[in-house]
CSV table of C-alpha atoms in Angstrom, one decimal:
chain,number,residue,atom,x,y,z
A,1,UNK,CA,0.0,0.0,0.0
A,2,UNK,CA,1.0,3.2,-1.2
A,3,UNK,CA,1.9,6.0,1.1
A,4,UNK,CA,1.7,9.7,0.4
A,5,UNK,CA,3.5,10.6,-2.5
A,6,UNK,CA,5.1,14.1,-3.5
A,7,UNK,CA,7.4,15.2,-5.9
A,8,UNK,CA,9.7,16.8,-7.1
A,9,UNK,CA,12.1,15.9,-3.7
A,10,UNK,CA,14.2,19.0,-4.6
A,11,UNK,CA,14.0,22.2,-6.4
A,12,UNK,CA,15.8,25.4,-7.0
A,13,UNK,CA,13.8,28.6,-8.1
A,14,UNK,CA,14.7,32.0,-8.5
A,15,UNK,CA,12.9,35.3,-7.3
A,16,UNK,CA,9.6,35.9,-9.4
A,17,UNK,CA,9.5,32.7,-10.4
A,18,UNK,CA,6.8,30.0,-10.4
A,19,UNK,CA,6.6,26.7,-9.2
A,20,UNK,CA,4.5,23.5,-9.5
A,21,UNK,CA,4.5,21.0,-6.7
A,22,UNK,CA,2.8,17.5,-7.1
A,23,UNK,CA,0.9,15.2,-4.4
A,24,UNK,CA,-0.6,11.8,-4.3
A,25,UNK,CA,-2.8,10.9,-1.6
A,26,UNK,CA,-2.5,7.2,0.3
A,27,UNK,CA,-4.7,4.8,-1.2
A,28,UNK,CA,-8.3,5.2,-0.2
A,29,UNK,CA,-8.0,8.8,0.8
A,30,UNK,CA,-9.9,11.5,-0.8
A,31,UNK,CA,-8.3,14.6,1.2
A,32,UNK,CA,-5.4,16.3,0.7
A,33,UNK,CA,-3.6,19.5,3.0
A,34,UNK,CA,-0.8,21.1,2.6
A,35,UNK,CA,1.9,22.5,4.8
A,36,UNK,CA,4.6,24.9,5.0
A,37,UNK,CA,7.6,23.9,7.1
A,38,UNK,CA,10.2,26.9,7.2
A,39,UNK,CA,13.7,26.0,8.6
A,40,UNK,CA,13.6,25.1,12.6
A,41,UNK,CA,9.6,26.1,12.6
A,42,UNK,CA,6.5,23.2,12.7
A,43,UNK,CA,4.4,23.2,9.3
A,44,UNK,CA,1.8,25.7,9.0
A,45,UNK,CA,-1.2,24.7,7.5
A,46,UNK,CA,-1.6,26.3,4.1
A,47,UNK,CA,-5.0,24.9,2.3
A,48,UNK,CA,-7.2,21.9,2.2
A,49,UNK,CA,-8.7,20.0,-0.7
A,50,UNK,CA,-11.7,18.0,-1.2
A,51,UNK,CA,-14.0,17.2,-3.6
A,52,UNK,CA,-12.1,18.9,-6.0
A,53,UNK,CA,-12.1,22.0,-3.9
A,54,UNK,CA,-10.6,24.3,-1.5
A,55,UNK,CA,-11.9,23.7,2.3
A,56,UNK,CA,-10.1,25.5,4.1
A,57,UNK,CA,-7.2,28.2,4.0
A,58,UNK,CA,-4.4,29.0,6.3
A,59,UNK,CA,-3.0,32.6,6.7
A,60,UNK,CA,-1.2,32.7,3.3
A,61,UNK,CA,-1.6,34.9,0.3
A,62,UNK,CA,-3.4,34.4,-2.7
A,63,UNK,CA,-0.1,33.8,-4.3
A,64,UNK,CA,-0.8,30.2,-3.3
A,65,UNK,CA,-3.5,28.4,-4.7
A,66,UNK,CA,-4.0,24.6,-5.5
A,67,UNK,CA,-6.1,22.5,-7.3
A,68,UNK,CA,-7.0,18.2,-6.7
A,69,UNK,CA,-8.5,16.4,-9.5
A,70,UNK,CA,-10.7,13.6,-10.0
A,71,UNK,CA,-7.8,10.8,-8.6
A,72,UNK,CA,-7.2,13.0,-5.6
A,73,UNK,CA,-4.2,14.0,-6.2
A,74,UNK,CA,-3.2,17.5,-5.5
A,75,UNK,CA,-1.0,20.3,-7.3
A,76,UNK,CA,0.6,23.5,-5.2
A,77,UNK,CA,1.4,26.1,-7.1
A,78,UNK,CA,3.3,29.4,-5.7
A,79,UNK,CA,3.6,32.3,-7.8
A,80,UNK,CA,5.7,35.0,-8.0
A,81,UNK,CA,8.3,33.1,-5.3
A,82,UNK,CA,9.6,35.0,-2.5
A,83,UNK,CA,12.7,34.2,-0.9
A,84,UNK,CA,10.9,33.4,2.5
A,85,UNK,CA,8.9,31.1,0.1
A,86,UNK,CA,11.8,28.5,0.5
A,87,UNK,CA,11.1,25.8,2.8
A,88,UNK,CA,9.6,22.1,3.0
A,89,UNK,CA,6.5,22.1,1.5
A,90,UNK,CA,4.2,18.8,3.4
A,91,UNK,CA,1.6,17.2,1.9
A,92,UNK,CA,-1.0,15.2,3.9
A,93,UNK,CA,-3.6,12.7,3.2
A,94,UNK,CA,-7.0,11.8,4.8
A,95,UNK,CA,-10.2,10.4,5.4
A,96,UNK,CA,-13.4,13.6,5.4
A,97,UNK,CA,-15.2,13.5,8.1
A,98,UNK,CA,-18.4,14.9,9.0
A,99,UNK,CA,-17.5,15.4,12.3
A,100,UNK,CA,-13.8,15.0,13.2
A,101,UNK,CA,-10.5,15.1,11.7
A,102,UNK,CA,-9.4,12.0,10.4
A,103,UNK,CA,-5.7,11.4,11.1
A,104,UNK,CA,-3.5,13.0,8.4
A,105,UNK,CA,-0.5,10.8,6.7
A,106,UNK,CA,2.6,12.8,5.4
A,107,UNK,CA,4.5,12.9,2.3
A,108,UNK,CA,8.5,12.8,2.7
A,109,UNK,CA,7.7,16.9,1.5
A,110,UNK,CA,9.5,18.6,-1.5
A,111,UNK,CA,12.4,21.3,-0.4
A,112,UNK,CA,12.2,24.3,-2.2
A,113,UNK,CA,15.1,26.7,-2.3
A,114,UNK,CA,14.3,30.2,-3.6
A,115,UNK,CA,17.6,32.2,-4.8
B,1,UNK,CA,-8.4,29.6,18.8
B,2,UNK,CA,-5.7,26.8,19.2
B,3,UNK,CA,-2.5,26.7,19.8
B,4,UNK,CA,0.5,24.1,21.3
B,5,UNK,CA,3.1,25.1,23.4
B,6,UNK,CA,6.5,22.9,23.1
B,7,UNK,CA,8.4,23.7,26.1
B,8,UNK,CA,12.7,22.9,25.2
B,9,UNK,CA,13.2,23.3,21.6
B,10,UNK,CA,16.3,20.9,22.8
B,11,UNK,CA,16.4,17.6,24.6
B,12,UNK,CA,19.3,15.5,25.3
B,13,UNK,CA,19.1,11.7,27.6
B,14,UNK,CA,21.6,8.9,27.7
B,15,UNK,CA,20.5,5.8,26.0
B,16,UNK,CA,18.4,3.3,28.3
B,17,UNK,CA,17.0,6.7,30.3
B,18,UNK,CA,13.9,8.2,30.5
B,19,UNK,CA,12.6,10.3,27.6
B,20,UNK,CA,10.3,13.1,28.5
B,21,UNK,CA,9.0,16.0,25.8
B,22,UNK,CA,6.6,18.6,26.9
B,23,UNK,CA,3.9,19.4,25.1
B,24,UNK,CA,0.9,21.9,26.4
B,25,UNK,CA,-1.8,23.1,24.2
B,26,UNK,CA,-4.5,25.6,24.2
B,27,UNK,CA,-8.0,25.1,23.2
B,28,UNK,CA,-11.4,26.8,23.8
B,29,UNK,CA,-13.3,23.0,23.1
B,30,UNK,CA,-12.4,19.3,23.9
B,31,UNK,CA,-9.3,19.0,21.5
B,32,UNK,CA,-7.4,16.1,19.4
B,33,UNK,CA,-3.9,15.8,20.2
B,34,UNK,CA,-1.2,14.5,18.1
B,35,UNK,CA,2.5,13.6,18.6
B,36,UNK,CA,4.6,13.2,15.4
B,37,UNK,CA,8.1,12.5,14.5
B,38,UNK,CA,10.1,14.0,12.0
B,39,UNK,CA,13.5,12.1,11.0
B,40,UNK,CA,16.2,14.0,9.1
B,41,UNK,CA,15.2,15.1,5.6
B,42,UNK,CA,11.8,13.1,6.1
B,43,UNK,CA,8.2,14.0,6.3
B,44,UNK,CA,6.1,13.4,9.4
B,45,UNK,CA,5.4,10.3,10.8
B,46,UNK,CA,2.2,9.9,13.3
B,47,UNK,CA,3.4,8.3,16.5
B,48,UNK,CA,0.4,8.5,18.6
B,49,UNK,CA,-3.3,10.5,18.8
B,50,UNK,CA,-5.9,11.2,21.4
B,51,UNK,CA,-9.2,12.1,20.3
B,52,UNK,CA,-12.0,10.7,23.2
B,53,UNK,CA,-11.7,8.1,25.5
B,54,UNK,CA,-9.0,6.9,27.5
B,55,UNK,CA,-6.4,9.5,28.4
B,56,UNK,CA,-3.5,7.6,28.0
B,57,UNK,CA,-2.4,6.6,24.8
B,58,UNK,CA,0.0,4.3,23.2
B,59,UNK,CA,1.8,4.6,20.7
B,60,UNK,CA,4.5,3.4,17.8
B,61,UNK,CA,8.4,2.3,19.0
B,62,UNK,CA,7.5,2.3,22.9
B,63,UNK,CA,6.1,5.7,23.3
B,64,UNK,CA,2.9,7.2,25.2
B,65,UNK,CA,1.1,10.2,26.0
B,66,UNK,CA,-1.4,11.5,28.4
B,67,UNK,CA,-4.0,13.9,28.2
B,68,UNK,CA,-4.6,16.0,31.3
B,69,UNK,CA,-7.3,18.4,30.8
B,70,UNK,CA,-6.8,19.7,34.0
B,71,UNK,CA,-2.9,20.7,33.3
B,72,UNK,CA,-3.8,20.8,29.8
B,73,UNK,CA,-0.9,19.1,28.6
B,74,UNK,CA,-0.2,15.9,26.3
B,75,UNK,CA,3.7,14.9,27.4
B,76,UNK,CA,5.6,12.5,25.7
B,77,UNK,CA,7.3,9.9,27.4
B,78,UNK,CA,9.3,6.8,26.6
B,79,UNK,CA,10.6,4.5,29.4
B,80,UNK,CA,14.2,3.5,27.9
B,81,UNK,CA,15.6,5.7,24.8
B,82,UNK,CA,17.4,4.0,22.2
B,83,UNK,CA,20.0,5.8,19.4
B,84,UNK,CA,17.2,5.6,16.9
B,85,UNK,CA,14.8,7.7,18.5
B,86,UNK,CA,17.4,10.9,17.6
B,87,UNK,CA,14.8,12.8,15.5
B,88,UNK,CA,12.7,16.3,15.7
B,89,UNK,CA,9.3,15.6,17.8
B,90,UNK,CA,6.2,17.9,17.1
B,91,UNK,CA,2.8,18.5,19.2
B,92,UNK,CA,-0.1,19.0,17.3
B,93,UNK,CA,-3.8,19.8,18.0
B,94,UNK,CA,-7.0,20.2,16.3
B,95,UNK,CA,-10.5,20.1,16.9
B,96,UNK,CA,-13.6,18.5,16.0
B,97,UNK,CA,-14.9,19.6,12.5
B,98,UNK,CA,-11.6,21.3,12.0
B,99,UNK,CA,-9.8,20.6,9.0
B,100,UNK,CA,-6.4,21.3,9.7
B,101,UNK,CA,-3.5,21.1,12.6
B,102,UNK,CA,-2.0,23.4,14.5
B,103,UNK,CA,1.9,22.5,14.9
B,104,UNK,CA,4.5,23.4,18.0
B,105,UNK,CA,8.0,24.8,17.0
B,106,UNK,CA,9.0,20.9,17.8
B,107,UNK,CA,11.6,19.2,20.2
B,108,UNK,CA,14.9,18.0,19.4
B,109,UNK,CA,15.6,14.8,20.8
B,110,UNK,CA,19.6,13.6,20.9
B,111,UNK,CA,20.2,10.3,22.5
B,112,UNK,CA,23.7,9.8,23.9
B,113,UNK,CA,25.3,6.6,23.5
């Protein structure tokens, strides 16, 4: 079974730039968060995905948006990239539930360096 | 609002001792606690999670919590450390209906041989 997968593992950006990051959810989840993990911090929640659309939303600027498509699987995309933008970027999986938070499973993450 | 308060961004034991991270949260209703474990250039990894019920819980690789509403706190403890439990340790809460965790700044443990 599976796990949460993310890619790329690494990547290098420059200022103004835009980037694309991918996630595949566990096997039999429908849900998929993502977090921001800055150097020596704990991940900030950024946005939630279900149903093809965005739950929830963290304090973050629009500059962040994502999309999940029919599979489930999830895209980040950051725009016009920052150098405070670089850190791990976390993907989680899980279960919706009406009432609840199903536990969330997390990707390896994807480290993105912004010169 | 929520929040979780990490107390010792740094902890250090001698293998075979006691292992005890700190963890208090804040939460206006009942909350879901979580303990993960981050190993270099890894994701997260759950270790344990208390959502009703019993107030201590057991977790992966030895380790337990225990909620204490009065104290509000959800510690950490293992009994005997071992080299491989070196990693970065984060306290997380949420909340019924909520969709998303709240993270502390996370623990540093170092075992010494």
């Amino acid at each position: 079974d599976a796990g949460v997968t993310q890619s790329p593992t690494h990547l290098i950006k420059t200022r103004g730039q835009q980037v694309t990051l991918r996630c595949s959810p566990k096997s039999g989840h429908d849900t998929v968060s993502w977090y921001q993990q800055a150097l020596g911090q704990g991940p900030q929640f950024i946005f939630q995905y279900y149903e093809e659309e965005e739950r929830q939303r963290g304090n973050f600027p629009d500059r962040f948006s994502g999309h999940q498509f029919p599979n489930y699987s999830s895209e980040l995309n950051v725009n016009a990239l920052l150098l405070g933008d670089s850190a791990l970027y976390l993907c989680a999986s899980s279960l919706v539930r009406l009432a609840g938070m199903d536990t969330q499973y997390f990707g390896p993450g994807t480290r993105l360096t912004v010169l | 609002a929520q929040s979780v308060t990490q107390l010792g961004s740094h902890v250090s034991v001698s293998e075979g001792a006691l292992v005890l991270l700190r963890c208090n949260y804040s939460s206006s209703v009942p909350p879901y606690l979580f303990w993960y474990v981050q190993y270099p250039n890894q994701g997260l990894q759950l270790l344990l999670k208390y959502t009703t019920g019993a107030t201590l819980v057991k977790g992966i690789n030895g380790f337990e919590a225990e909620f204490k509403k009065s104290e509000t706190s959800f510690h950490l403890t293992k009994p005997s450390a071992h080299m491989s439990d070196a990693a970065e340790y984060f306290c997380a809460v949420t909340r019924t209906g909520a969709n998303n965790l709240f993270f502390g700044t996370g623990t540093r443990l170092t075992v010494i041989p």
